[in-house]
Amino acid sequence: MSNNTSQTPIAPMSLIALEGATKMGRKIEKHLQAWYENGGESLDTILVTSECPRFSSGDAKGLIKQSIRGKDLFIIVDVGNYSCTYEMFGQVNRMSPDDHYQDLKRIIQAVGGKSRRINVIMPVLYGSRQHRRLYRESLDCAVALQELERMGVENLVTFDAHDSRVCNAVPLMGFDNVIPSYQVLKTLFESVENLKMNAESFVVISPDEGALHRNMYYASALGVDLGMFYKRRDYSQIINGRNPIVAHEYLGNSVEGKDVFISDDIISSGESMLEVAQELKKRKAGRIIAYATYPIFTAGLAAFDKAHADGIIDYVFGTNLTYLTPELLSREWFCEVDVSKYIAYLIAALNQGVSISKVIDPHQKVEVLLDKYGVKTPGV
């Protein structure tokens, strides 16, 4: 998408960044203002002041402190930002995804139907890890999407959803699942030295069958081999909410001496990613570069520090679509992928009522990027 702002917008845009997403909101606003300025126009501050104050009992309310009447309203929320806190009965509590989601609904209620349209940018899709029912279980993500639709949300944009088929719960609401492939590849080229993107020196590995489609794109875009691991699980028991992994079985060609790229949607504890890296090192792989859209490291960084020191993991890439701790950002093995400009493109396209298919599909931009770095591929 070009930086063309000449299209007639659906309505003047406003942006509300909920607590935990204010840093991203400011970055998005700067990108939009710069594009308007380059086009000979001006864009005043679009960030709307809002808050969700809490009573000492834990009850809360949503407040919007500026007019949003007739505006094309975009609300960005990071339901995974656990750094946000509030006091309840004198105790300090961290905000959970449930708290962030409730605040989103409070702000939508505060809008009171006065805006022209409501669009939600929710990079971490609320409840997305509970996306299907196997037994007598809740379907949190589907119910949340239906609830937002009933509250008047017309469009929802998320990134790398755990299972994008959850959009079937709201077939009449705009739902876009965006994969930041171009941003990842761009940061990869800028951060890793002496990359040789050819079938003899580089290979893409899927850590499991669920991530196969993500890694298939990178392999086809780069024109290199694709391999995968199959997680053999013990379905007779559940530990920490999941069936424990018994073994990782590898399917693919030799990785000996090759740099390896592994992509997944989330690094939670990181245990599975490290086990895959160890298995690849047993097969004499070269540098191992891991990527996760959401690097949340629920078990801390110690295991990855040790893996890096032991030469198991060379780099870990992750986006700023959710909260990144200062400790993680300080690690020499971690590389941040900035997606704020991409979100600004999406907002501009939605506001101008134009197709966002070219914004979502990175085909042309990836080809230009690969040509810049001299990578010869058969095409995406």
mmCIF file of C-alpha atoms in Angstrom:
data_model
loop_
_atom_site.group_PDB
_atom_site.id
_atom_site.type_symbol
_atom_site.label_atom_id
_atom_site.label_comp_id
_atom_site.label_asym_id
_atom_site.label_seq_id
_atom_site.Cartn_x
_atom_site.Cartn_y
_atom_site.Cartn_z
ATOM 1 C CA MET A 1 0.000 0.000 0.000
ATOM 2 C CA SER A 2 1.326 3.449 -0.882
ATOM 3 C CA ASN A 3 1.278 6.382 1.485
ATOM 4 C CA ASN A 4 -1.628 7.864 -0.476
ATOM 5 C CA THR A 5 -4.052 9.767 1.757
ATOM 6 C CA SER A 6 -6.131 11.243 -1.066
ATOM 7 C CA GLN A 7 -8.958 8.741 -0.682
ATOM 8 C CA THR A 8 -12.076 10.091 0.971
ATOM 9 C CA PRO A 9 -12.267 8.598 4.464
ATOM 10 C CA ILE A 10 -15.430 6.956 5.752
ATOM 11 C CA ALA A 11 -15.280 9.444 8.636
ATOM 12 C CA PRO A 12 -12.553 11.312 10.558
ATOM 13 C CA MET A 13 -10.524 8.714 12.415
ATOM 14 C CA SER A 14 -9.917 8.477 16.138
ATOM 15 C CA LEU A 15 -7.748 5.990 17.987
ATOM 16 C CA ILE A 16 -8.162 4.738 21.536
ATOM 17 C CA ALA A 17 -5.207 2.816 22.968
ATOM 18 C CA LEU A 18 -6.253 0.955 26.086
ATOM 19 C CA GLU A 19 -3.924 0.542 29.045
ATOM 20 C CA GLY A 20 -1.067 -1.679 27.988
ATOM 21 C CA ALA A 21 -1.258 -0.590 24.339
ATOM 22 C CA THR A 22 -0.456 3.125 24.710
ATOM 23 C CA LYS A 23 3.126 2.768 23.446
ATOM 24 C CA MET A 24 1.902 1.062 20.274
ATOM 25 C CA GLY A 25 -0.843 3.686 19.916
ATOM 26 C CA ARG A 26 1.673 6.544 19.916
ATOM 27 C CA LYS A 27 3.799 4.798 17.276
ATOM 28 C CA ILE A 28 0.777 4.257 15.036
ATOM 29 C CA GLU A 29 -0.258 7.897 15.357
ATOM 30 C CA LYS A 30 3.227 9.097 14.361
ATOM 31 C CA HIS A 31 3.201 6.949 11.223
ATOM 32 C CA LEU A 32 -0.230 8.231 10.174
ATOM 33 C CA GLN A 33 0.694 11.868 10.821
ATOM 34 C CA ALA A 34 3.908 11.502 8.796
ATOM 35 C CA TRP A 35 2.016 10.080 5.797
ATOM 36 C CA TYR A 36 -0.546 12.872 5.827
ATOM 37 C CA GLU A 37 2.243 15.450 6.081
ATOM 38 C CA ASN A 38 4.075 13.891 3.125
ATOM 39 C CA GLY A 39 0.830 14.107 1.162
ATOM 40 C CA GLY A 40 0.545 17.837 1.834
ATOM 41 C CA GLU A 41 -2.173 17.424 4.439
ATOM 42 C CA SER A 42 -2.219 17.593 8.206
ATOM 43 C CA LEU A 43 -3.556 15.150 10.737
ATOM 44 C CA ASP A 44 -4.189 16.405 14.227
ATOM 45 C CA THR A 45 -3.793 14.185 17.247
ATOM 46 C CA ILE A 46 -6.079 11.208 16.737
ATOM 47 C CA LEU A 47 -5.376 9.541 20.088
ATOM 48 C CA VAL A 48 -8.378 9.912 22.349
ATOM 49 C CA THR A 49 -7.849 10.090 26.097
ATOM 50 C CA SER A 50 -9.637 7.307 27.937
ATOM 51 C CA GLU A 51 -9.269 5.294 31.103
ATOM 52 C CA CYS A 52 -10.888 2.537 33.123
ATOM 53 C CA PRO A 53 -10.522 3.595 36.783
ATOM 54 C CA ARG A 54 -11.271 1.081 39.511
ATOM 55 C CA PHE A 55 -12.904 1.373 42.871
ATOM 56 C CA SER A 56 -11.100 -0.136 45.860
ATOM 57 C CA SER A 57 -13.489 -3.095 45.666
ATOM 58 C CA GLY A 58 -12.250 -3.951 42.171
ATOM 59 C CA ASP A 59 -15.260 -2.647 40.247
ATOM 60 C CA ALA A 60 -14.406 -0.459 37.264
ATOM 61 C CA LYS A 61 -15.904 1.848 34.649
ATOM 62 C CA GLY A 62 -14.872 3.074 31.231
ATOM 63 C CA LEU A 63 -14.379 6.788 30.564
ATOM 64 C CA ILE A 64 -13.815 8.572 27.243
ATOM 65 C CA LYS A 65 -12.633 12.134 27.842
ATOM 66 C CA GLN A 66 -12.966 13.569 24.320
ATOM 67 C CA SER A 67 -15.700 13.630 21.724
ATOM 68 C CA ILE A 68 -15.862 10.678 19.370
ATOM 69 C CA ARG A 69 -19.194 11.628 17.819
ATOM 70 C CA GLY A 70 -19.293 10.675 14.138
ATOM 71 C CA LYS A 71 -15.717 9.336 14.200
ATOM 72 C CA ASP A 72 -14.364 6.180 12.601
ATOM 73 C CA LEU A 73 -13.124 4.775 15.889
ATOM 74 C CA PHE A 74 -10.247 2.321 16.215
ATOM 75 C CA ILE A 75 -9.614 0.706 19.594
ATOM 76 C CA ILE A 76 -6.349 -1.154 20.149
ATOM 77 C CA VAL A 77 -6.002 -3.532 23.084
ATOM 78 C CA ASP A 78 -3.198 -5.837 24.244
ATOM 79 C CA VAL A 79 -4.956 -8.533 26.256
ATOM 80 C CA GLY A 80 -1.594 -10.167 26.966
ATOM 81 C CA ASN A 81 0.014 -7.230 28.784
ATOM 82 C CA TYR A 82 0.453 -8.542 32.314
ATOM 83 C CA SER A 83 2.610 -5.564 33.358
ATOM 84 C CA CYS A 84 -0.530 -3.490 33.988
ATOM 85 C CA THR A 85 -1.713 -3.506 37.607
ATOM 86 C CA TYR A 86 -4.578 -2.259 39.790
ATOM 87 C CA GLU A 87 -5.339 -2.213 43.491
ATOM 88 C CA MET A 88 -8.127 -4.256 45.043
ATOM 89 C CA PHE A 89 -8.730 -4.338 48.785
ATOM 90 C CA GLY A 90 -5.235 -2.929 49.284
ATOM 91 C CA GLN A 91 -3.600 -5.653 47.193
ATOM 92 C CA VAL A 92 -1.836 -5.091 43.880
ATOM 93 C CA ASN A 93 -3.207 -7.332 41.117
ATOM 94 C CA ARG A 94 -1.819 -7.858 37.634
ATOM 95 C CA MET A 95 -4.289 -7.475 34.794
ATOM 96 C CA SER A 96 -5.170 -10.756 33.146
ATOM 97 C CA PRO A 97 -6.559 -11.203 29.615
ATOM 98 C CA ASP A 98 -10.012 -11.238 31.224
ATOM 99 C CA ASP A 99 -9.394 -7.797 32.780
ATOM 100 C CA HIS A 100 -8.202 -6.303 29.489
ATOM 101 C CA TYR A 101 -11.173 -7.761 27.623
ATOM 102 C CA GLN A 102 -13.603 -6.350 30.184
ATOM 103 C CA ASP A 103 -11.978 -2.909 29.833
ATOM 104 C CA LEU A 104 -12.457 -3.130 26.068
ATOM 105 C CA LYS A 105 -16.171 -3.745 26.587
ATOM 106 C CA ARG A 106 -16.348 -0.876 29.079
ATOM 107 C CA ILE A 107 -14.893 1.547 26.534
ATOM 108 C CA ILE A 108 -17.284 0.304 23.840
ATOM 109 C CA GLN A 109 -20.131 0.910 26.280
ATOM 110 C CA ALA A 110 -18.818 4.424 26.946
ATOM 111 C CA VAL A 111 -18.939 5.133 23.193
ATOM 112 C CA GLY A 112 -22.691 4.780 23.545
ATOM 113 C CA GLY A 113 -23.331 4.436 19.817
ATOM 114 C CA LYS A 114 -22.047 7.950 19.095
ATOM 115 C CA SER A 115 -19.179 7.000 16.778
ATOM 116 C CA ARG A 116 -19.649 6.394 13.046
ATOM 117 C CA ARG A 117 -18.078 2.944 13.315
ATOM 118 C CA ILE A 118 -16.161 0.831 15.828
ATOM 119 C CA ASN A 119 -13.096 -1.167 14.762
ATOM 120 C CA VAL A 120 -11.044 -3.246 17.184
ATOM 121 C CA ILE A 121 -7.337 -3.992 16.745
ATOM 122 C CA MET A 122 -6.650 -6.991 18.985
ATOM 123 C CA PRO A 123 -3.241 -8.479 18.069
ATOM 124 C CA VAL A 124 -3.459 -11.202 20.732
ATOM 125 C CA LEU A 125 -6.903 -12.636 20.102
ATOM 126 C CA TYR A 126 -8.691 -13.040 23.426
ATOM 127 C CA GLY A 127 -9.253 -16.678 24.363
ATOM 128 C CA SER A 128 -7.667 -17.905 21.136
ATOM 129 C CA ARG A 129 -5.818 -20.791 22.770
ATOM 130 C CA GLN A 130 -9.218 -22.187 23.755
ATOM 131 C CA HIS A 131 -10.566 -22.278 20.208
ATOM 132 C CA ARG A 132 -12.244 -25.672 19.992
ATOM 133 C CA ARG A 133 -14.296 -28.010 22.133
ATOM 134 C CA LEU A 134 -13.191 -31.580 22.792
ATOM 135 C CA TYR A 135 -15.193 -32.399 25.918
ATOM 136 C CA ARG A 136 -17.533 -30.290 28.063
ATOM 137 C CA GLU A 137 -15.474 -27.126 27.643
ATOM 138 C CA SER A 138 -16.062 -23.444 27.144
ATOM 139 C CA LEU A 139 -15.440 -21.793 23.784
ATOM 140 C CA ASP A 140 -14.070 -18.493 25.061
ATOM 141 C CA CYS A 141 -12.825 -16.982 21.804
ATOM 142 C CA ALA A 142 -15.974 -17.682 19.786
ATOM 143 C CA VAL A 143 -18.246 -16.332 22.534
ATOM 144 C CA ALA A 144 -16.110 -13.181 22.900
ATOM 145 C CA LEU A 145 -16.276 -12.480 19.158
ATOM 146 C CA GLN A 146 -20.045 -12.878 19.154
ATOM 147 C CA GLU A 147 -20.285 -10.559 22.140
ATOM 148 C CA LEU A 148 -18.252 -7.847 20.404
ATOM 149 C CA GLU A 149 -20.404 -8.180 17.299
ATOM 150 C CA ARG A 150 -23.557 -7.687 19.377
ATOM 151 C CA MET A 151 -21.994 -4.582 20.945
ATOM 152 C CA GLY A 152 -21.610 -2.980 17.513
ATOM 153 C CA VAL A 153 -18.034 -3.779 16.479
ATOM 154 C CA GLU A 154 -17.914 -3.861 12.675
ATOM 155 C CA ASN A 155 -14.313 -4.917 12.078
ATOM 156 C CA LEU A 156 -11.781 -6.842 14.121
ATOM 157 C CA VAL A 157 -8.129 -7.173 13.123
ATOM 158 C CA THR A 158 -5.903 -9.734 14.799
ATOM 159 C CA PHE A 159 -2.436 -11.117 14.086
ATOM 160 C CA ASP A 160 -1.427 -14.742 13.612
ATOM 161 C CA ALA A 161 -4.464 -16.207 15.374
ATOM 162 C CA HIS A 162 -3.912 -19.611 16.948
ATOM 163 C CA ASP A 163 -6.687 -20.918 14.689
ATOM 164 C CA SER A 164 -8.146 -18.405 12.237
ATOM 165 C CA ARG A 165 -11.190 -20.629 11.653
ATOM 166 C CA VAL A 166 -12.657 -19.138 14.826
ATOM 167 C CA CYS A 167 -13.890 -16.335 12.538
ATOM 168 C CA ASN A 168 -16.694 -18.733 11.564
ATOM 169 C CA ALA A 169 -18.340 -17.725 14.852
ATOM 170 C CA VAL A 170 -19.019 -14.236 13.397
ATOM 171 C CA PRO A 171 -19.558 -14.642 9.631
ATOM 172 C CA LEU A 172 -21.237 -11.218 9.312
ATOM 173 C CA MET A 173 -18.525 -9.227 11.120
ATOM 174 C CA GLY A 174 -15.348 -8.073 9.425
ATOM 175 C CA PHE A 175 -12.509 -10.307 10.648
ATOM 176 C CA ASP A 176 -8.946 -10.086 9.353
ATOM 177 C CA ASN A 177 -6.157 -12.379 10.515
ATOM 178 C CA VAL A 178 -2.857 -10.780 9.518
ATOM 179 C CA ILE A 179 0.539 -12.508 9.332
ATOM 180 C CA PRO A 180 3.537 -10.091 9.551
ATOM 181 C CA SER A 181 5.756 -12.190 7.258
ATOM 182 C CA TYR A 182 7.379 -9.245 5.477
ATOM 183 C CA GLN A 183 8.279 -7.512 8.753
ATOM 184 C CA VAL A 184 9.850 -10.737 10.039
ATOM 185 C CA LEU A 185 11.972 -11.292 6.937
ATOM 186 C CA LYS A 186 13.056 -7.653 6.847
ATOM 187 C CA THR A 187 14.229 -7.784 10.470
ATOM 188 C CA LEU A 188 15.886 -11.141 9.825
ATOM 189 C CA PHE A 189 18.021 -9.713 7.002
ATOM 190 C CA GLU A 190 18.874 -6.615 9.038
ATOM 191 C CA SER A 191 19.851 -8.515 12.199
ATOM 192 C CA VAL A 192 21.617 -11.725 11.138
ATOM 193 C CA GLU A 193 24.973 -11.511 9.423
ATOM 194 C CA ASN A 194 26.193 -13.743 6.594
ATOM 195 C CA LEU A 195 22.801 -15.210 5.758
ATOM 196 C CA LYS A 196 22.869 -17.397 2.677
ATOM 197 C CA MET A 197 19.292 -17.911 1.557
ATOM 198 C CA ASN A 198 19.637 -20.925 -0.694
ATOM 199 C CA ALA A 199 18.701 -24.605 -0.520
ATOM 200 C CA GLU A 200 22.288 -25.612 0.235
ATOM 201 C CA SER A 201 22.721 -23.316 3.250
ATOM 202 C CA PHE A 202 19.283 -22.607 4.714
ATOM 203 C CA VAL A 203 16.242 -24.629 5.734
ATOM 204 C CA VAL A 204 12.864 -23.853 7.294
ATOM 205 C CA ILE A 205 11.565 -26.217 9.974
ATOM 206 C CA SER A 206 8.048 -26.352 11.396
ATOM 207 C CA PRO A 207 8.127 -27.197 15.139
ATOM 208 C CA ASP A 208 4.864 -29.156 14.824
ATOM 209 C CA GLU A 209 2.035 -29.906 12.418
ATOM 210 C CA GLY A 210 -0.016 -26.951 13.672
ATOM 211 C CA ALA A 211 2.620 -24.433 12.531
ATOM 212 C CA LEU A 212 3.168 -26.068 9.152
ATOM 213 C CA HIS A 213 1.277 -23.457 7.106
ATOM 214 C CA ARG A 214 3.313 -20.600 8.652
ATOM 215 C CA ASN A 215 6.620 -22.232 7.815
ATOM 216 C CA MET A 216 5.440 -23.387 4.400
ATOM 217 C CA TYR A 217 5.092 -19.737 3.366
ATOM 218 C CA TYR A 218 8.649 -18.853 4.413
ATOM 219 C CA ALA A 219 10.069 -21.938 2.674
ATOM 220 C CA SER A 220 8.262 -21.197 -0.588
ATOM 221 C CA ALA A 221 9.092 -17.474 -0.445
ATOM 222 C CA LEU A 222 12.795 -18.187 0.091
ATOM 223 C CA GLY A 223 12.953 -21.188 -2.235
ATOM 224 C CA VAL A 224 14.430 -23.524 0.395
ATOM 225 C CA ASP A 225 13.568 -26.931 1.814
ATOM 226 C CA LEU A 226 10.871 -27.424 4.436
ATOM 227 C CA GLY A 227 10.996 -29.962 7.265
ATOM 228 C CA MET A 228 8.813 -30.523 10.307
ATOM 229 C CA PHE A 229 8.613 -32.180 13.690
ATOM 230 C CA TYR A 230 5.683 -34.266 14.810
ATOM 231 C CA LYS A 231 4.867 -34.007 18.493
ATOM 232 C CA ARG A 232 4.041 -37.419 19.943
ATOM 233 C CA ARG A 233 1.895 -36.706 23.006
ATOM 234 C CA ASP A 234 0.605 -38.676 25.960
ATOM 235 C CA TYR A 235 -3.149 -38.214 25.677
ATOM 236 C CA SER A 236 -3.820 -40.186 28.860
ATOM 237 C CA GLN A 237 -2.939 -37.230 31.089
ATOM 238 C CA ILE A 238 -3.048 -33.424 31.207
ATOM 239 C CA ILE A 239 -0.254 -31.371 32.787
ATOM 240 C CA ASN A 240 -0.457 -27.562 32.981
ATOM 241 C CA GLY A 241 -3.503 -27.617 30.735
ATOM 242 C CA ARG A 242 -2.041 -29.736 27.942
ATOM 243 C CA ASN A 243 -1.068 -33.290 27.041
ATOM 244 C CA PRO A 244 2.669 -33.738 27.703
ATOM 245 C CA ILE A 245 5.000 -34.321 24.751
ATOM 246 C CA VAL A 246 6.603 -37.777 24.721
ATOM 247 C CA ALA A 247 8.933 -37.278 21.753
ATOM 248 C CA HIS A 248 9.660 -35.072 18.736
ATOM 249 C CA GLU A 249 9.803 -37.031 15.477
ATOM 250 C CA TYR A 250 11.584 -35.304 12.559
ATOM 251 C CA LEU A 251 10.344 -35.478 8.970
ATOM 252 C CA GLY A 252 12.540 -33.909 6.308
ATOM 253 C CA ASN A 253 15.919 -33.747 4.585
ATOM 254 C CA SER A 254 19.297 -33.369 6.251
ATOM 255 C CA VAL A 255 19.934 -30.130 8.158
ATOM 256 C CA GLU A 256 23.663 -30.751 8.621
ATOM 257 C CA GLY A 257 25.635 -27.518 8.351
ATOM 258 C CA LYS A 258 22.573 -25.438 7.446
ATOM 259 C CA ASP A 259 21.121 -22.382 9.165
ATOM 260 C CA VAL A 260 17.637 -23.239 10.420
ATOM 261 C CA PHE A 261 14.602 -20.955 10.716
ATOM 262 C CA ILE A 262 11.754 -22.101 12.994
ATOM 263 C CA SER A 263 8.481 -20.156 13.085
ATOM 264 C CA ASP A 264 5.565 -20.465 15.503
ATOM 265 C CA ASP A 265 2.730 -18.274 16.730
ATOM 266 C CA ILE A 266 3.754 -18.249 20.393
ATOM 267 C CA ILE A 267 6.653 -19.068 22.689
ATOM 268 C CA SER A 268 4.942 -19.743 25.998
ATOM 269 C CA SER A 269 7.173 -21.746 28.315
ATOM 270 C CA GLY A 270 9.542 -22.289 25.379
ATOM 271 C CA GLU A 271 10.073 -25.915 26.339
ATOM 272 C CA SER A 272 8.895 -27.262 22.985
ATOM 273 C CA MET A 273 11.018 -24.804 20.967
ATOM 274 C CA LEU A 274 14.140 -25.709 22.931
ATOM 275 C CA GLU A 275 13.507 -29.426 22.506
ATOM 276 C CA VAL A 276 13.198 -28.935 18.747
ATOM 277 C CA ALA A 277 16.435 -26.908 18.698
ATOM 278 C CA GLN A 278 18.238 -29.624 20.650
ATOM 279 C CA GLU A 279 17.004 -32.284 18.231
ATOM 280 C CA LEU A 280 18.252 -30.199 15.303
ATOM 281 C CA LYS A 281 21.667 -29.771 16.945
ATOM 282 C CA LYS A 282 21.862 -33.561 17.319
ATOM 283 C CA ARG A 283 21.463 -33.630 13.537
ATOM 284 C CA LYS A 284 24.402 -31.195 13.205
ATOM 285 C CA ALA A 285 22.412 -28.112 12.217
ATOM 286 C CA GLY A 286 24.203 -24.768 11.952
ATOM 287 C CA ARG A 287 22.748 -21.590 13.452
ATOM 288 C CA ILE A 288 19.225 -21.905 14.800
ATOM 289 C CA ILE A 289 16.936 -18.887 14.437
ATOM 290 C CA ALA A 290 13.600 -19.101 16.208
ATOM 291 C CA TYR A 291 10.655 -16.781 15.630
ATOM 292 C CA ALA A 292 7.357 -16.391 17.470
ATOM 293 C CA THR A 293 4.771 -13.709 16.852
ATOM 294 C CA TYR A 294 4.157 -13.633 20.611
ATOM 295 C CA PRO A 295 7.324 -14.281 22.674
ATOM 296 C CA ILE A 296 5.760 -14.264 26.142
ATOM 297 C CA PHE A 297 8.191 -16.612 27.978
ATOM 298 C CA THR A 298 5.848 -17.595 30.799
ATOM 299 C CA ALA A 299 8.604 -19.657 32.460
ATOM 300 C CA GLY A 300 11.190 -16.874 32.349
ATOM 301 C CA LEU A 301 14.363 -16.470 30.295
ATOM 302 C CA ALA A 302 16.845 -18.654 32.159
ATOM 303 C CA ALA A 303 16.385 -21.709 29.923
ATOM 304 C CA PHE A 304 16.933 -19.637 26.775
ATOM 305 C CA ASP A 305 19.937 -17.877 28.320
ATOM 306 C CA LYS A 306 21.490 -21.292 28.937
ATOM 307 C CA ALA A 307 20.546 -22.564 25.466
ATOM 308 C CA HIS A 308 22.171 -19.523 23.889
ATOM 309 C CA ALA A 309 25.295 -19.911 26.033
ATOM 310 C CA ASP A 310 25.463 -23.602 25.078
ATOM 311 C CA GLY A 311 25.133 -22.813 21.377
ATOM 312 C CA ILE A 312 21.689 -24.388 20.998
ATOM 313 C CA ILE A 313 19.778 -21.206 20.079
ATOM 314 C CA ASP A 314 21.449 -18.327 18.249
ATOM 315 C CA TYR A 315 18.570 -15.875 17.806
ATOM 316 C CA VAL A 316 14.965 -15.482 18.865
ATOM 317 C CA PHE A 317 12.785 -13.035 16.930
ATOM 318 C CA GLY A 318 9.453 -11.742 18.215
ATOM 319 C CA THR A 319 7.041 -8.923 17.442
ATOM 320 C CA ASN A 320 6.028 -6.001 19.645
ATOM 321 C CA LEU A 321 2.358 -6.921 19.190
ATOM 322 C CA THR A 322 2.241 -7.791 22.880
ATOM 323 C CA TYR A 323 4.146 -6.742 25.971
ATOM 324 C CA LEU A 324 7.896 -7.396 25.891
ATOM 325 C CA THR A 325 9.692 -7.214 29.230
ATOM 326 C CA PRO A 326 12.752 -4.969 29.651
ATOM 327 C CA GLU A 327 14.701 -8.121 30.549
ATOM 328 C CA LEU A 328 13.815 -9.745 27.232
ATOM 329 C CA LEU A 329 14.654 -6.619 25.239
ATOM 330 C CA SER A 330 18.084 -6.518 26.891
ATOM 331 C CA ARG A 331 19.045 -10.033 25.766
ATOM 332 C CA GLU A 332 21.637 -10.180 23.004
ATOM 333 C CA TRP A 333 19.909 -13.190 21.470
ATOM 334 C CA PHE A 334 16.525 -11.433 21.104
ATOM 335 C CA CYS A 335 15.514 -9.293 18.099
ATOM 336 C CA GLU A 336 12.338 -7.206 18.163
ATOM 337 C CA VAL A 337 10.133 -7.061 15.056
ATOM 338 C CA ASP A 338 8.307 -3.706 14.962
ATOM 339 C CA VAL A 339 4.796 -4.057 13.493
ATOM 340 C CA SER A 340 3.452 -0.562 14.300
ATOM 341 C CA LYS A 341 3.824 0.693 10.725
ATOM 342 C CA TYR A 342 1.924 -2.325 9.434
ATOM 343 C CA ILE A 343 -0.970 -1.631 11.814
ATOM 344 C CA ALA A 344 -0.994 2.001 10.666
ATOM 345 C CA TYR A 345 -1.322 0.806 7.041
ATOM 346 C CA LEU A 346 -4.280 -1.372 8.030
ATOM 347 C CA ILE A 347 -5.996 1.481 9.876
ATOM 348 C CA ALA A 348 -5.487 3.866 6.943
ATOM 349 C CA ALA A 349 -6.910 1.328 4.475
ATOM 350 C CA LEU A 350 -9.952 0.579 6.629
ATOM 351 C CA ASN A 351 -10.584 4.277 7.242
ATOM 352 C CA GLN A 352 -10.476 5.044 3.515
ATOM 353 C CA GLY A 353 -12.762 2.130 2.686
ATOM 354 C CA VAL A 354 -10.299 0.552 0.259
ATOM 355 C CA SER A 355 -9.378 -3.099 -0.121
ATOM 356 C CA ILE A 356 -6.841 -4.273 2.404
ATOM 357 C CA SER A 357 -6.041 -7.469 0.505
ATOM 358 C CA LYS A 358 -2.768 -5.998 -0.803
ATOM 359 C CA VAL A 359 -1.842 -4.843 2.685
ATOM 360 C CA ILE A 360 -2.444 -8.308 4.113
ATOM 361 C CA ASP A 361 -0.744 -10.142 1.221
ATOM 362 C CA PRO A 362 2.998 -9.344 1.424
ATOM 363 C CA HIS A 363 3.821 -11.016 -1.922
ATOM 364 C CA GLN A 364 5.143 -7.954 -3.785
ATOM 365 C CA LYS A 365 6.969 -6.429 -0.811
ATOM 366 C CA VAL A 366 8.670 -9.742 -0.032
ATOM 367 C CA GLU A 367 9.820 -10.083 -3.642
ATOM 368 C CA VAL A 368 11.322 -6.572 -3.562
ATOM 369 C CA LEU A 369 13.016 -7.342 -0.242
ATOM 370 C CA LEU A 370 14.540 -10.588 -1.493
ATOM 371 C CA ASP A 371 15.733 -8.882 -4.665
ATOM 372 C CA LYS A 372 17.377 -6.162 -2.527
ATOM 373 C CA TYR A 373 19.399 -8.789 -0.679
ATOM 374 C CA GLY A 374 20.177 -10.784 -3.810
ATOM 375 C CA VAL A 375 18.067 -13.820 -2.961
ATOM 376 C CA LYS A 376 17.134 -15.758 -6.086
ATOM 377 C CA THR A 377 13.905 -17.699 -5.593
ATOM 378 C CA PRO A 378 11.278 -19.289 -7.812
ATOM 379 C CA GLY A 379 8.774 -16.766 -6.412
ATOM 380 C CA VAL A 380 6.122 -16.921 -3.722
#
